[in-house]
């Protein structure tokens, strides 16, 4: 489920970075960066944080708790259907 980043013009000048999942659904949008170079550096920082950063729950009932559970990324309906379509073939191959 590889996603990608898009560099887009910000409405107030400068640039923003949009993070999209493999299906093209918007996952996040950045702050405004003054230059393209700064926006690309922001992508590098986002990659670093995403790979190592903790999840701190700041919701009304989270009280700043750090979430440590390992969670699987949520699949889109299209990805889930493709996975289920492949599953029977994989099982047959394992039995043969």
Short mmCIF file of C-alpha atoms in Angstrom, two decimals:
data_model
loop_
_atom_site.label_atom_id
_atom_site.label_comp_id
_atom_site.label_asym_id
_atom_site.label_seq_id
_atom_site.Cartn_x
_atom_site.Cartn_y
_atom_site.Cartn_z
CA UNK A 1 0.00 0.00 0.00
CA UNK A 2 2.60 2.54 -1.06
CA UNK A 3 1.45 6.11 -0.98
CA UNK A 4 3.03 9.26 -2.28
CA UNK A 5 3.53 12.96 -1.65
CA UNK A 6 2.33 15.80 -3.85
CA UNK A 7 3.75 19.30 -3.83
CA UNK A 8 0.94 21.82 -4.40
CA UNK A 9 0.56 25.61 -4.39
CA UNK A 10 -0.73 26.96 -1.09
CA UNK A 11 -3.70 29.33 -1.33
CA UNK A 12 -1.82 32.07 0.53
CA UNK A 13 1.46 31.67 -1.39
CA UNK A 14 4.23 29.15 -0.93
CA UNK A 15 3.74 25.41 -1.10
CA UNK A 16 2.06 22.60 0.78
CA UNK A 17 2.69 18.88 0.73
CA UNK A 18 -0.20 16.44 0.48
CA UNK A 19 0.29 12.84 1.58
CA UNK A 20 -1.93 10.36 -0.25
CA UNK A 21 -2.39 6.63 0.20
CA UNK A 22 -1.91 4.10 -2.61
CA UNK A 23 -5.48 4.63 -3.79
CA UNK A 24 -5.02 8.41 -3.98
CA UNK A 25 -7.04 9.27 -0.87
CA UNK A 26 -5.83 12.27 1.10
CA UNK A 27 -4.16 11.26 4.36
CA UNK A 28 -2.58 14.55 5.49
CA UNK A 29 -1.72 18.04 4.35
CA UNK A 30 1.22 20.04 5.60
CA UNK A 31 1.70 23.55 6.83
CA UNK A 32 2.68 26.14 4.22
CA UNK A 33 6.34 26.15 3.24
CA UNK A 34 7.89 29.29 1.71
CA UNK A 35 9.88 27.44 -0.99
CA UNK A 36 9.85 24.13 -2.83
CA UNK A 37 13.19 23.29 -1.22
CA UNK A 38 11.66 23.79 2.25
CA UNK A 39 8.66 21.63 1.26
CA UNK A 40 10.95 18.80 0.14
CA UNK A 41 12.84 19.08 3.45
CA UNK A 42 9.43 18.83 5.17
CA UNK A 43 8.77 15.55 3.34
CA UNK A 44 12.12 14.21 4.56
CA UNK A 45 11.21 15.17 8.15
CA UNK A 46 7.75 13.57 7.80
CA UNK A 47 9.37 10.33 6.61
CA UNK A 48 11.68 10.34 9.63
CA UNK A 49 8.86 11.01 12.09
CA UNK A 50 6.54 8.45 10.48
CA UNK A 51 9.19 5.75 10.72
CA UNK A 52 10.15 6.33 14.34
CA UNK A 53 7.64 8.63 16.02
CA UNK A 54 5.32 7.62 18.84
CA UNK A 55 1.57 8.20 18.69
CA UNK A 56 0.51 10.57 21.47
CA UNK A 57 -3.26 10.52 22.08
CA UNK A 58 -4.36 14.13 22.64
CA UNK A 59 -8.08 13.40 22.18
CA UNK A 60 -10.49 14.44 24.93
CA UNK A 61 -10.32 11.00 26.60
CA UNK A 62 -6.69 10.22 25.78
CA UNK A 63 -5.01 12.42 28.41
CA UNK A 64 -1.74 12.51 26.45
CA UNK A 65 -1.27 8.75 26.59
CA UNK A 66 1.41 7.29 24.35
CA UNK A 67 -0.07 4.52 22.23
CA UNK A 68 2.35 1.65 21.85
CA UNK A 69 0.17 -1.04 20.30
CA UNK A 70 1.24 -2.28 16.90
CA UNK A 71 -1.51 -1.65 14.42
CA UNK A 72 -1.91 -2.74 10.82
CA UNK A 73 -2.66 -0.05 8.28
CA UNK A 74 -6.34 0.04 7.36
CA UNK A 75 -6.93 -1.30 3.85
CA UNK A 76 -9.29 0.34 1.40
CA UNK A 77 -12.24 -1.72 0.17
CA UNK A 78 -10.47 -2.16 -3.17
CA UNK A 79 -7.28 -3.46 -1.52
CA UNK A 80 -9.23 -5.79 0.77
CA UNK A 81 -11.13 -7.28 -2.21
CA UNK A 82 -7.84 -7.83 -4.05
CA UNK A 83 -6.33 -9.50 -0.97
CA UNK A 84 -9.31 -11.86 -0.59
CA UNK A 85 -9.19 -12.69 -4.28
CA UNK A 86 -5.53 -13.74 -3.94
CA UNK A 87 -6.02 -15.70 -0.70
CA UNK A 88 -7.61 -18.87 -2.19
CA UNK A 89 -4.79 -19.21 -4.74
CA UNK A 90 -2.20 -18.86 -1.99
CA UNK A 91 -3.92 -21.56 0.08
CA UNK A 92 -4.02 -23.95 -2.88
CA UNK A 93 -0.33 -23.40 -3.53
CA UNK A 94 0.48 -24.15 0.11
CA UNK A 95 -1.52 -27.40 0.03
CA UNK A 96 -0.07 -28.67 -3.25
#
